[in-house]
Coordinates of C-alpha atoms in Angstrom, one line a residue:
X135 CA 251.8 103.8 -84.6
X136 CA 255.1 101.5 -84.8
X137 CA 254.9 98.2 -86.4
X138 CA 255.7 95.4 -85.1
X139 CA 257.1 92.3 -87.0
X140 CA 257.3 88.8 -85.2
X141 CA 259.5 86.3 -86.5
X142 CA 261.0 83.0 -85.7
X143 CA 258.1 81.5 -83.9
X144 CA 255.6 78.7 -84.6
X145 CA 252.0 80.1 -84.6
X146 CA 248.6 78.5 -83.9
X147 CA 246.9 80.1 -87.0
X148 CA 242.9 80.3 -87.6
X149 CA 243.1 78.0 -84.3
X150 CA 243.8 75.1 -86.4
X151 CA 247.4 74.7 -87.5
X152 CA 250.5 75.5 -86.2
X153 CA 252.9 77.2 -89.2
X154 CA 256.1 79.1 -89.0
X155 CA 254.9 81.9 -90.2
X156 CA 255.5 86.0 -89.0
X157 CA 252.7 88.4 -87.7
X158 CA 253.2 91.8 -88.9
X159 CA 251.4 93.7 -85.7
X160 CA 250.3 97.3 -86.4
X161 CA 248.5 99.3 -83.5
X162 CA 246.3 96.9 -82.0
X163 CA 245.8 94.2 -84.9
X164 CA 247.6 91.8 -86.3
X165 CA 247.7 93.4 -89.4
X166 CA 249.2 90.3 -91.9
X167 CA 250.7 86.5 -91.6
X168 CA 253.5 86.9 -94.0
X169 CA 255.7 83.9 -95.1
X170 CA 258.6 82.5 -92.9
X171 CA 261.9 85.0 -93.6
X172 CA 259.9 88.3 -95.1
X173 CA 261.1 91.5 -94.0
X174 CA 258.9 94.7 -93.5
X175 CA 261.1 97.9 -93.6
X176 CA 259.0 100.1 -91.8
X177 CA 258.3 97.3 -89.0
X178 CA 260.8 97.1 -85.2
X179 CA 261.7 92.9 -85.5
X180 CA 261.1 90.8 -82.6
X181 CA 262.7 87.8 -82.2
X182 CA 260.4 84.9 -81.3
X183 CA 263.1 81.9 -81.9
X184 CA 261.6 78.9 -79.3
X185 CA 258.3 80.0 -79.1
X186 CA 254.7 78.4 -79.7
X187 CA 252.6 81.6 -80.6
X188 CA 248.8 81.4 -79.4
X189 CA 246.1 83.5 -79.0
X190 CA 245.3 85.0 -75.4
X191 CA 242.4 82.9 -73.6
X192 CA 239.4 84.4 -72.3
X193 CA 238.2 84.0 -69.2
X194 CA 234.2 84.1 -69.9
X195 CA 233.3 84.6 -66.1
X196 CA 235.3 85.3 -62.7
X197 CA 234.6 87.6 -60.0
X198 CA 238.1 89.5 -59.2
X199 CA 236.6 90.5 -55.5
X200 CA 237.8 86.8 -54.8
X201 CA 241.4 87.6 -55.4
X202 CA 241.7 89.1 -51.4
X203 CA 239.0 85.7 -50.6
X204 CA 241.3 82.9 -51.7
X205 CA 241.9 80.3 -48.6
X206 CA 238.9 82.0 -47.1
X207 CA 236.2 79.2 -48.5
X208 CA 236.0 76.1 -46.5
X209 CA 237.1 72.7 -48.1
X210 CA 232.9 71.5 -47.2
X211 CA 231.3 74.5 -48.6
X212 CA 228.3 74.0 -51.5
X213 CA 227.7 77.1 -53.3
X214 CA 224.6 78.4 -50.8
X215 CA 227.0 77.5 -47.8
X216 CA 229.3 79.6 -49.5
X217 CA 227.2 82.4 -50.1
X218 CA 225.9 82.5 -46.8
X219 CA 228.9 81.4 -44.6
X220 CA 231.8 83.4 -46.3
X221 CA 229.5 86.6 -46.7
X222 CA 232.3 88.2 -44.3
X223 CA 235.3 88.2 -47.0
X224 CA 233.5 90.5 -48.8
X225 CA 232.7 93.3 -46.2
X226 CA 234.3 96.1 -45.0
X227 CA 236.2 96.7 -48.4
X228 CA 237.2 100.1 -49.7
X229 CA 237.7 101.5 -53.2
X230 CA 241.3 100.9 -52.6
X231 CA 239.9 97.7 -52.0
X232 CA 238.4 96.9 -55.3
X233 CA 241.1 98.4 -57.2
X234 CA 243.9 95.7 -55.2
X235 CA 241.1 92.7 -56.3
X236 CA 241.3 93.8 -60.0
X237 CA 244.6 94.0 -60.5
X238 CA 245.8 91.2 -58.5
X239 CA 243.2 89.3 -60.5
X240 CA 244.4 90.4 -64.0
X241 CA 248.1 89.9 -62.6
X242 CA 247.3 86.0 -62.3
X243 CA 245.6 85.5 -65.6
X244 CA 248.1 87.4 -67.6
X245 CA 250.8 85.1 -65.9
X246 CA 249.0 82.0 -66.6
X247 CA 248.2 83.2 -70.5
X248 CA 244.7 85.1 -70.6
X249 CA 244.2 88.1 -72.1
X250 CA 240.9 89.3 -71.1
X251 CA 238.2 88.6 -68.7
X252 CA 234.3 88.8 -67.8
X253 CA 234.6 90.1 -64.0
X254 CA 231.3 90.3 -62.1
X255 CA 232.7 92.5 -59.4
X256 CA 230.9 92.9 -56.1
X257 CA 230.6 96.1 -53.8
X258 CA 228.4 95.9 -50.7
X259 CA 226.2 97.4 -50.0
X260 CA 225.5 97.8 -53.7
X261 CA 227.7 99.6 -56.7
X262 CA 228.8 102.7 -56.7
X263 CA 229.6 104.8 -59.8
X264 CA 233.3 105.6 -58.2
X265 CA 233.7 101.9 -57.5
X266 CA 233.0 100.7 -60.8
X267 CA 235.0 103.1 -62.0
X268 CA 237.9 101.9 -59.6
X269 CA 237.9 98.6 -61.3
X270 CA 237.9 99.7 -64.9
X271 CA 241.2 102.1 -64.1
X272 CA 242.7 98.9 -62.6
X273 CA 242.0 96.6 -65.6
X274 CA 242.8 100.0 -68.2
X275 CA 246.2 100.6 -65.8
X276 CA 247.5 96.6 -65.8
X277 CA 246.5 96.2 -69.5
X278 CA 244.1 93.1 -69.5
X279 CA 241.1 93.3 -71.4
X280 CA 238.0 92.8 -69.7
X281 CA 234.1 93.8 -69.4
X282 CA 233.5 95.5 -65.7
X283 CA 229.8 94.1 -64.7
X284 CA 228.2 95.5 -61.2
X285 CA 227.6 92.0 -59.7
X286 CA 223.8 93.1 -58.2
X287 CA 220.9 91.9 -56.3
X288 CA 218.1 93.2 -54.4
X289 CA 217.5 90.0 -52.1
X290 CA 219.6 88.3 -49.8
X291 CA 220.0 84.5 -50.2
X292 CA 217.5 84.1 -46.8
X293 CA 214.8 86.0 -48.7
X294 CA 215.3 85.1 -51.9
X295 CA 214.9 81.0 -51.3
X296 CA 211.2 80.1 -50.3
X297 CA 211.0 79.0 -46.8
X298 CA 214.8 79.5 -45.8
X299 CA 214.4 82.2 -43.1
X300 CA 211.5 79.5 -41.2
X301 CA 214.5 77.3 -40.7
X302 CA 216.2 79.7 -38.3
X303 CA 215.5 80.9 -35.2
X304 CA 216.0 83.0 -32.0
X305 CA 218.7 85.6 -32.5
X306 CA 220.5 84.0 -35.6
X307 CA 216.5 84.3 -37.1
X308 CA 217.0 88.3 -36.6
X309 CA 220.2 88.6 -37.4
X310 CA 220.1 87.1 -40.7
X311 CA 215.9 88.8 -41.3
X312 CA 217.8 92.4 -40.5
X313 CA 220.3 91.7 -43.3
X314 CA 218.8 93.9 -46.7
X315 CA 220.1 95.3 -50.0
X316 CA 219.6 98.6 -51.7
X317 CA 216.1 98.4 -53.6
X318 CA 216.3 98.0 -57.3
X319 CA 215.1 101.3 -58.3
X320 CA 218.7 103.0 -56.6
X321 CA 220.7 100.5 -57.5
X322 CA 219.8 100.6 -61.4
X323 CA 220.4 104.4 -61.1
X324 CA 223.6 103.9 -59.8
X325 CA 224.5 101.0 -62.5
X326 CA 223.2 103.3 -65.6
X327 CA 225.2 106.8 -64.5
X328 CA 228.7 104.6 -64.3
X329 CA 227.8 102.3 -67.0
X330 CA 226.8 105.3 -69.3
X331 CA 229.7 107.5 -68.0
X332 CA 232.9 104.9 -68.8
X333 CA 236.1 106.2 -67.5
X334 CA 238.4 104.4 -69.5
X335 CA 238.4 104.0 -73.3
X336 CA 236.3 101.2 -74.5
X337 CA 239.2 99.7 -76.8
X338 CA 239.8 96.9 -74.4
X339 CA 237.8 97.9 -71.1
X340 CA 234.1 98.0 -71.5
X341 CA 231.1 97.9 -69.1
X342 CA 228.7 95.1 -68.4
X343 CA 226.1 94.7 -65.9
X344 CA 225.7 91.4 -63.6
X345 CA 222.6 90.6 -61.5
X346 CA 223.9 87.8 -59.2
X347 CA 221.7 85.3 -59.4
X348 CA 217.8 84.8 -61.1
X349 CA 216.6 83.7 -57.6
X350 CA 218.4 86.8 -55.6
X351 CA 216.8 89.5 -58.2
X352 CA 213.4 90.5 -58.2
X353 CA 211.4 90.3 -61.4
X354 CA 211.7 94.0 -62.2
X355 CA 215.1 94.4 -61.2
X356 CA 215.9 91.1 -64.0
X357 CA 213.5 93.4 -66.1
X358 CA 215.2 97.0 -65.6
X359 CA 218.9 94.7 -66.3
X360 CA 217.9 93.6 -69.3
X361 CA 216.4 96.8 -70.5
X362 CA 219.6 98.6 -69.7
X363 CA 222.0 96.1 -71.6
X364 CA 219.8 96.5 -74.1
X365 CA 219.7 100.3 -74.2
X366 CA 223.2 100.4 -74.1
X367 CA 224.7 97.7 -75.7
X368 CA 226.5 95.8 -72.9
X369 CA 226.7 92.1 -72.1
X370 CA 224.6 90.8 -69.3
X371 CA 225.9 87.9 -67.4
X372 CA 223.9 86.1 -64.2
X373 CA 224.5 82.5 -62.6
X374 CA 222.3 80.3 -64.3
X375 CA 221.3 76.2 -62.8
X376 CA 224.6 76.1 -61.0
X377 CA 223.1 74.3 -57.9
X378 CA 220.0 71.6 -58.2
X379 CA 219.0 73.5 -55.2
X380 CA 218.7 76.6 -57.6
X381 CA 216.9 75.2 -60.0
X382 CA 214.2 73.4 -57.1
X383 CA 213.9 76.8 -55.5
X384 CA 212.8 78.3 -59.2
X385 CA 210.5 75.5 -59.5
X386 CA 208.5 76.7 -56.0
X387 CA 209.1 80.5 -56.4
X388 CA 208.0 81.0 -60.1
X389 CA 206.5 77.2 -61.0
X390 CA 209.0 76.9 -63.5
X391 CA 212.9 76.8 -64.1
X392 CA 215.4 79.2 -63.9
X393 CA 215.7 80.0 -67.9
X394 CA 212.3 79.4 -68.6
X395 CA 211.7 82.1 -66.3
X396 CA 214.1 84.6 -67.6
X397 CA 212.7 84.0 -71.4
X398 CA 209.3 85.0 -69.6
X399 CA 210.7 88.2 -68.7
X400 CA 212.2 89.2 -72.0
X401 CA 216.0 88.9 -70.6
X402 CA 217.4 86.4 -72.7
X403 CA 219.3 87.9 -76.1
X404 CA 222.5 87.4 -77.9
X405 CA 224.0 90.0 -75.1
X406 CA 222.6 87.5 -72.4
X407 CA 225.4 85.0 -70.8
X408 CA 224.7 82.2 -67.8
X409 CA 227.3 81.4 -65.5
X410 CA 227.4 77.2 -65.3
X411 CA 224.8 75.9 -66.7
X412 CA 225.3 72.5 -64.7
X413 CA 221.3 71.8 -64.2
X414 CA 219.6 73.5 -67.5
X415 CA 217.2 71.0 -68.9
X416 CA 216.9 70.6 -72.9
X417 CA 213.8 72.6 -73.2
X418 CA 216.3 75.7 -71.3
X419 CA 219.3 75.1 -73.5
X420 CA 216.7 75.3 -76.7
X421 CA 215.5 78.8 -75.4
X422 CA 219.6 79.8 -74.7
X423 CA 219.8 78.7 -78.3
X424 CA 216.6 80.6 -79.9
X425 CA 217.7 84.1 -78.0
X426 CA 221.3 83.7 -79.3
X427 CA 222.7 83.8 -75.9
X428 CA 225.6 81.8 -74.2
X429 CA 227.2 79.7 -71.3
X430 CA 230.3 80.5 -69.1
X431 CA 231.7 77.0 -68.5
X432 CA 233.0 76.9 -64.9
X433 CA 234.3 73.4 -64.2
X434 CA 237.0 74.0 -61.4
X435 CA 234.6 75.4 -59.0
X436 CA 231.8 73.6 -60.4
X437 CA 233.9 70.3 -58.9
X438 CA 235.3 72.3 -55.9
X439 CA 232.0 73.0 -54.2
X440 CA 230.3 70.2 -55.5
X441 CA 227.6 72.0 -58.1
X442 CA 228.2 68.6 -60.5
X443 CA 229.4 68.3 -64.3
X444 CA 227.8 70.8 -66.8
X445 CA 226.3 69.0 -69.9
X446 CA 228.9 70.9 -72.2
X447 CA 228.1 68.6 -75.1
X448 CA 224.4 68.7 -74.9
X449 CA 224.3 72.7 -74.7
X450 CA 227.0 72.9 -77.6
X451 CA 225.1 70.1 -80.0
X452 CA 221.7 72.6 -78.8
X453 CA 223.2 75.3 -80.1
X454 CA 223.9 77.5 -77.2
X455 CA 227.3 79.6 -78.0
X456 CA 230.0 78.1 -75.1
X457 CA 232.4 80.0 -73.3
X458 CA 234.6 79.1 -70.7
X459 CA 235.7 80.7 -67.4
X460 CA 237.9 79.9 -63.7
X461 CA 235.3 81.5 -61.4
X462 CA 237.1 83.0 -59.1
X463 CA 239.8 82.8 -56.9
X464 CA 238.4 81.9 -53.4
X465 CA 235.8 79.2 -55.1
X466 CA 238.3 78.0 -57.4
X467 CA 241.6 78.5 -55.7
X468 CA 243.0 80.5 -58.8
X469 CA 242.7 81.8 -62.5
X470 CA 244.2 79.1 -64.2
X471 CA 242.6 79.4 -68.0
X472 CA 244.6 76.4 -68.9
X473 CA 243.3 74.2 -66.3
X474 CA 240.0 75.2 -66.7
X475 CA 240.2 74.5 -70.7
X476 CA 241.9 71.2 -69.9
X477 CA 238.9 69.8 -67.3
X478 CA 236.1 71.2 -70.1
X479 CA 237.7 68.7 -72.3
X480 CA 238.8 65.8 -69.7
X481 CA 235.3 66.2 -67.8
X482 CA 233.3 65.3 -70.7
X483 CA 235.5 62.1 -71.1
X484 CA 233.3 60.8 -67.6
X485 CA 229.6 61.4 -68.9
X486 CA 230.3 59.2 -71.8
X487 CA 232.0 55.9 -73.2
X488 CA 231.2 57.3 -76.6
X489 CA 234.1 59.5 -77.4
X490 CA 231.4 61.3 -80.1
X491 CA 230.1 62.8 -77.0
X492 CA 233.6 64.3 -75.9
X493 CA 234.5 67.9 -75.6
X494 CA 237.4 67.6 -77.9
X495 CA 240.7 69.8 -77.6
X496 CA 239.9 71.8 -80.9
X497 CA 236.0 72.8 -79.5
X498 CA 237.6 73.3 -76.1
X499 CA 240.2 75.6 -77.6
X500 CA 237.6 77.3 -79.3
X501 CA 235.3 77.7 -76.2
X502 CA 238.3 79.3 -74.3
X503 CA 239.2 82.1 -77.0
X504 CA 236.7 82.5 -79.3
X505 CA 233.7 81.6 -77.6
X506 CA 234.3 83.6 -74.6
X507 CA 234.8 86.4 -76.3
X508 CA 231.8 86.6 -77.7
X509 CA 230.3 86.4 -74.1
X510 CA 232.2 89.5 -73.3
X511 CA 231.1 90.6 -76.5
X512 CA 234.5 91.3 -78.3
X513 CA 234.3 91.4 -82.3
X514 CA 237.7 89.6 -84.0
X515 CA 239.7 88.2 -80.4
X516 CA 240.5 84.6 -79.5
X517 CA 241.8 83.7 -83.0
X518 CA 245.4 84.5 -84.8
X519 CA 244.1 86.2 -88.2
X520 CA 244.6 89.0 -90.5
X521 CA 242.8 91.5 -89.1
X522 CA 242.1 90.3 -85.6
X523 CA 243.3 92.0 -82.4
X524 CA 247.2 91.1 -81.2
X525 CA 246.3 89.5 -78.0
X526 CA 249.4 86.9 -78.0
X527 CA 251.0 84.4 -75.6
X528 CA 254.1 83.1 -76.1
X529 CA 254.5 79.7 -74.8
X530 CA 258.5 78.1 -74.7
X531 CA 258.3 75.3 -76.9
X532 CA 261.6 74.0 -75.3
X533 CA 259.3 73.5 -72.2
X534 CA 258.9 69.4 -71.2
X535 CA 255.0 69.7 -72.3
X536 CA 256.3 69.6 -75.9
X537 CA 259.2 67.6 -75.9
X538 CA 258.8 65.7 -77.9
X539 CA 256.1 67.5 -80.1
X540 CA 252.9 65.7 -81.4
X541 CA 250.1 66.7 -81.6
X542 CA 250.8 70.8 -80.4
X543 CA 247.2 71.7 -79.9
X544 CA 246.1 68.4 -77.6
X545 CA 249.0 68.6 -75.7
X546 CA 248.2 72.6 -74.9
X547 CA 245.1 71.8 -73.8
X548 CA 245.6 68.1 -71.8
X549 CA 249.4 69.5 -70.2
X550 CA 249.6 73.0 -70.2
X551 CA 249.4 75.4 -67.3
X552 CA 250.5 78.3 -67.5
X553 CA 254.6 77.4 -66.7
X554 CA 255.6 77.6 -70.3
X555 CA 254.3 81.0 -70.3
X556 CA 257.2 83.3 -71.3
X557 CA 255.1 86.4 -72.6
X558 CA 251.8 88.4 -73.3
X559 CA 251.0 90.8 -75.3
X560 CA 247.6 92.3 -75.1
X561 CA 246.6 94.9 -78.0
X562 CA 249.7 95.1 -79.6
X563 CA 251.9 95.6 -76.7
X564 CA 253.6 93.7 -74.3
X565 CA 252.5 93.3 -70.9
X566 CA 254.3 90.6 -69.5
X567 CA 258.3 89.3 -70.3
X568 CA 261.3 88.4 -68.2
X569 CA 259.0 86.9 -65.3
X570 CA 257.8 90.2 -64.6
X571 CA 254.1 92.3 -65.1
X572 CA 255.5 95.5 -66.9
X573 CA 252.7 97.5 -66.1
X574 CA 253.3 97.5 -62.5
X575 CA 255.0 96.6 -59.4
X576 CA 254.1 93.1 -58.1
X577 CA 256.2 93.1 -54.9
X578 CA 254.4 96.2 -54.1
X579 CA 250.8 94.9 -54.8
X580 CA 251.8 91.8 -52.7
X581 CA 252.5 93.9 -49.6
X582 CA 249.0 95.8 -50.1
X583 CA 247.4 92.4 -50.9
X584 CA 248.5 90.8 -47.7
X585 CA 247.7 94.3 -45.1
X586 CA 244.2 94.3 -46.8
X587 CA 243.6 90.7 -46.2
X588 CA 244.8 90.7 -42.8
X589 CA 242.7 94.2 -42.2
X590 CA 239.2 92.3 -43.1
X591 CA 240.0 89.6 -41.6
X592 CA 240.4 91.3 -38.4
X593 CA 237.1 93.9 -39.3
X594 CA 235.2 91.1 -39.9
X595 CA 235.9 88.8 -36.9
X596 CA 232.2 88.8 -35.7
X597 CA 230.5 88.5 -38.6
X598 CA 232.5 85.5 -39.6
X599 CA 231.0 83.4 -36.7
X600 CA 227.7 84.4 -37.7
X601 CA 228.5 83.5 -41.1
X602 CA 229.6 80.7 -40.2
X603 CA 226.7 79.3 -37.8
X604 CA 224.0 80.7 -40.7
X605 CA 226.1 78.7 -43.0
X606 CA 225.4 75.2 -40.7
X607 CA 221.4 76.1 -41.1
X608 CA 221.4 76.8 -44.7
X609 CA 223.3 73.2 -44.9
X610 CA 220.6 71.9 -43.5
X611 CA 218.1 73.5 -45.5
X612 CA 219.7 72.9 -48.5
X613 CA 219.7 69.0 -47.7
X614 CA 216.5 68.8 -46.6
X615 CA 215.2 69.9 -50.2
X616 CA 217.5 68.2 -52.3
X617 CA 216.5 65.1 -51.1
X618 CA 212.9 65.9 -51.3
X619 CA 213.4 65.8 -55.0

C-alpha cells in the first residue's frame, strides 16, 4: 500500500493538544506522529501548510431516508405529529430510491467534516435484503464509514399508543385502523439473511439493526432484535424517552418506563444504543450504565420539534457512554456535526448556573468522535493516534473562526461549521478536496435528487392530506395526555 506522509499542518493529537507534528498514513491507519520536518523515503508527501488537522466526527444516529424529506416537515410538528402527518415522504420509494438518500446523506456530512455515521434507514413496507444492500453499496461507493441498521417495527404509531385509534373516527378511523406492518417473524428473516449476507467489506461499512421505537415493537420482536445483535455482533440502536408522551405511553402499556422495560426483556448490552434520551429518569440511566450501553445525543431536532433538552450531564456523570448525532435531515434541516457538537456543549449552559454542570468543549469533542464511535461500534476512530484509523478533516486555519487563535479546541466547537472544511480523508484516502466529492458526481446526484423528490411528492398527493388530517388528531391526543400528567 503507498504511504502517505503529512506535513506542515497543526494536528489535534490524543484530542487534547494541537502540535505541529506529521502523520505518517500507511493503508488505513495512521501508522506514526513523527516530529515537525522528518522525512520518510518510502512515503508520497502531502503538503498540509494552513491547516488545523482533526479527526473525522461521527454522527452517532441519523436516518439518510430524510435526505429526499428535508422541507417536507412542518415548522409545528412534535415528534408523533411527525410520525403520523409526514408518513407520506417516505412512500412510494424505490431502491434507486434508497441508494439517492444514502449518498446524498454521506455527501453532506463529508462536506461539513464527518467521517462516518449510524443510519437507521427506512423501507416500507418493511426491509428488504436488496434494499439494505442498496444502502451499504452507496455508503461503500461515496466512501463514508457508516453501520447500515434496518430501521423496523411491527406496529404502527395508532396501534402502538394505548387508546390512540379511540380518538378517531368515521372514515379517517378506517383509514388509519387498515394501515399494518409486516409481522415480526418475516421481517426478522428478512433483517438476518442481509445482515448475515454483507455486500460490502466490513472495513468501514458494517451492518446494524434498528427497531424504531420501544413502543412501536412488540415484545418479541425487541426480543428476536436483541438476540440477533447478539448472535451476530452488530450494534442495536432504537429511540429511547425522546418525547414525555413516550415515556407516559410506556408507563400505561407496560406499567413501567421505556428502559426499565427493555432491561426486562434482556435488550440492553454494550451493543445496545438509545436515540435522545431527553426523558430517561436516574434509575434508567443507571441500568444504560450497568449493561454498558450508550446515548445518541440529538439536540437539533430535539429543539426543532420540541422533544426538550436531554440531561447530557446527568447520563454522562451516570456513566452511560455519550455519543452524539444530527438526526436527520427533514427533522433537523441538515447534517451539520459541528452544530450539533456546538448545542451539546451550549445547551447544557441553560440547565445550570453551575458551570461544573456544563458539557464542556473537550467532553463534547469527545462525545462527537470517540464516543459515537463506540455506538457504531468502531475499535481505534475518533482520535489522532499511532495506530488509529486515518479518518482526517482538514480545517483552513486562515479561516476567520481562528483568527486570531486562542483557545483552538473551544473555538472548533463554539464557531465551527463546516465552512473551514477544505478536505476529508476517510481510511487513508481522500474523499473530498477542491470543493468537490471525489467519489462521485454531485451535479448529477442533484438532478436525480430533485426528479425523485418531485416524483413522491406528486405519488403521494393523497396520502399527504390524510397524513396531514391524522396528524391534527394525534395533536390532540398527544395534548390531552401530556397534560394529564
Amino acid at each position: 500500500m503507498t504511504k502517505t506522509l503529512i506535513h506542515g499542518a497543526e494536528v489535534l493529537v490524543g484530542n487534547d493538544q494541537f502540535a505541529e507534528v506529521s502523520l505518517m498514513i500507511d493503508g488505513d491507519r495512521i501508522a506514526a506522529i513523527l516530529p515537525k520536518g522528518e522525512t520518510v523515503t518510502d512515503a508520497k508527501a502531502l503538503d498540509a501548510s494552513g491547516r488545523l488537522i482533526i479527526p473525522g466526527l461521527v454522527n452517532g444516529h441519523t436516518h439518510s431516508h430524510g435526505a429526499l424529506s428535508r422541507g417536507g416537515v412542518p415548522d409545528d410538528a412534535t415528534l408523533e405529529t411527525f410520525l403520523s402527518g409526514s408518513a407520506w415522504l417516505n412512500a412510494n420509494r424505490s431502491h434507486d430510491d434508497l441508494s439517492l438518500c444514502a449518498q446524498l446523506s454521506a455527501v453532506e456530512l463529508i462536506r461539513k467534516g464527518c467521517t462516518a455515521c449510524f443510519d437507521l434507514f427506512i423501507e416500507l413496507p418493511g426491509p428488504t435484503v436488496d434494499g439494505t444492500h442498496t444502502v451499504a453499496h452507496a455508503y461503500h461507493e461515496v466512501g463514508l464509514r457508516a453501520v447500515v441498521a434496518p430501521m423496523i417495527a411491527d406496529q404502527t404509531i395508532y396501534q402502538a399508543l394505548p387508546g390512540l385509534l379511540d380518538a378517531f373516527d368515521g372514515p379517517l378511523k378506517d383509514a388509519v385502523a387498515a394501515l399494518s406492518l409486516p409481522d415480526w417473524d418475516s421481517t426478522m428473516a428478512v433483517c438476518s439473511e442481509a445482515l448475515r449476507d454483507w455486500p460490502v467489506p466490513m472495513d468501514r461499512v458494517r451492518p446494524g439493526i434498528g427497531p424504531t421505537i420501544p413502543l412501536h415493537c412488540s415484545d418479541p420482536f425487541l426480543q428476536a432484535c436483541a438476540r440477533l445483535s447478539d448472535d451476530i455482533g452488530v450494534p442495536l440502536q432504537t429511540h429511547l424517552a425522546e418525547t414525555r408522551m413516550q415515556q407516559i405511553m410506556a408507563q400505561r402499556k407496560y406499567g413501567t418506563s421505556l428502559a426499565e422495560h427493555l432491561s426486562e426483556l434482556g435488550v440492553l448490552s454494550p451493543r445496545f444504543s438509545g436515540a435522545h434520551g431527553v426523558w430517561l429518569s436516574d434509575v434508567e440511566m443507571e441500568l444504560l450504565a450497568e449493561a454498558e450501553a450508550g446515548i445518541s445525543h440529538n439536540p437539533m431536532s430535539n429543539l426543532r420539534i420540541g422533544s426538550g433538552i436531554a440531561p447530557v450531564r446527568r447520563m454522562a456523570d451516570a456513566g452511560v457512554t455519550m455519543g452524539i448525532g444530527t438526526d436527520a435531515s427533514n427533522t433537523s434541516d441538515g447534517q451539520n456535526m459541528f452544530e450539533a457538537t456546538r448545542l451539546a456543549a451550549t445547551l447544557s449552559r441553560a440547565q445550570s448556573i453551575d458551570s461544573t454542570e456544563w458539557v464542556r468543549t473537550r467532553e463534547a469533542f469527545d462525545m462527537a468522535t470517540t464516543g459515537s464511535a463506540r455506538l457504531l461500534g468502531f475499535d481505534r476512530l475518533g482520535q489522532i493516534a499511532e495506530g488509529w484509523l486515518a479518518d482526517l478533516v482538514f480545517l483552513d486555519a486562515g479561516y476567520c473562526h481562528y483568527t486570531p487563535r486562542r483557545a483552538l479546541l473551544d473555538q472548533i466547537v463554539f464557531a465551527e461549521t463546516g465552512a473551514a472544511v477544505r478536505e476529508v480523508m476517510i481510511a487513508g484516502r481522500m474523499v473530498f478536496a477542491g470543493d468537490r466529492i471525489l467519489t462521485l458526481d454531485e451535479t448529477a446526484l442533484r438532478s436525480r435528487a430533485l426528479a425523485a423528490a418531485e416524483r413522491i411528492t406528486h405519488a403521494n398527493a393523497e396520502a399527504r392530506v390524510m397524513n396531514a388530517a391524522a396528524a391534527a388528531v394525534v395533536k390532540g391526543f398527544c395534548l390531552r395526555n401530556c397534560a394529564a400528567h
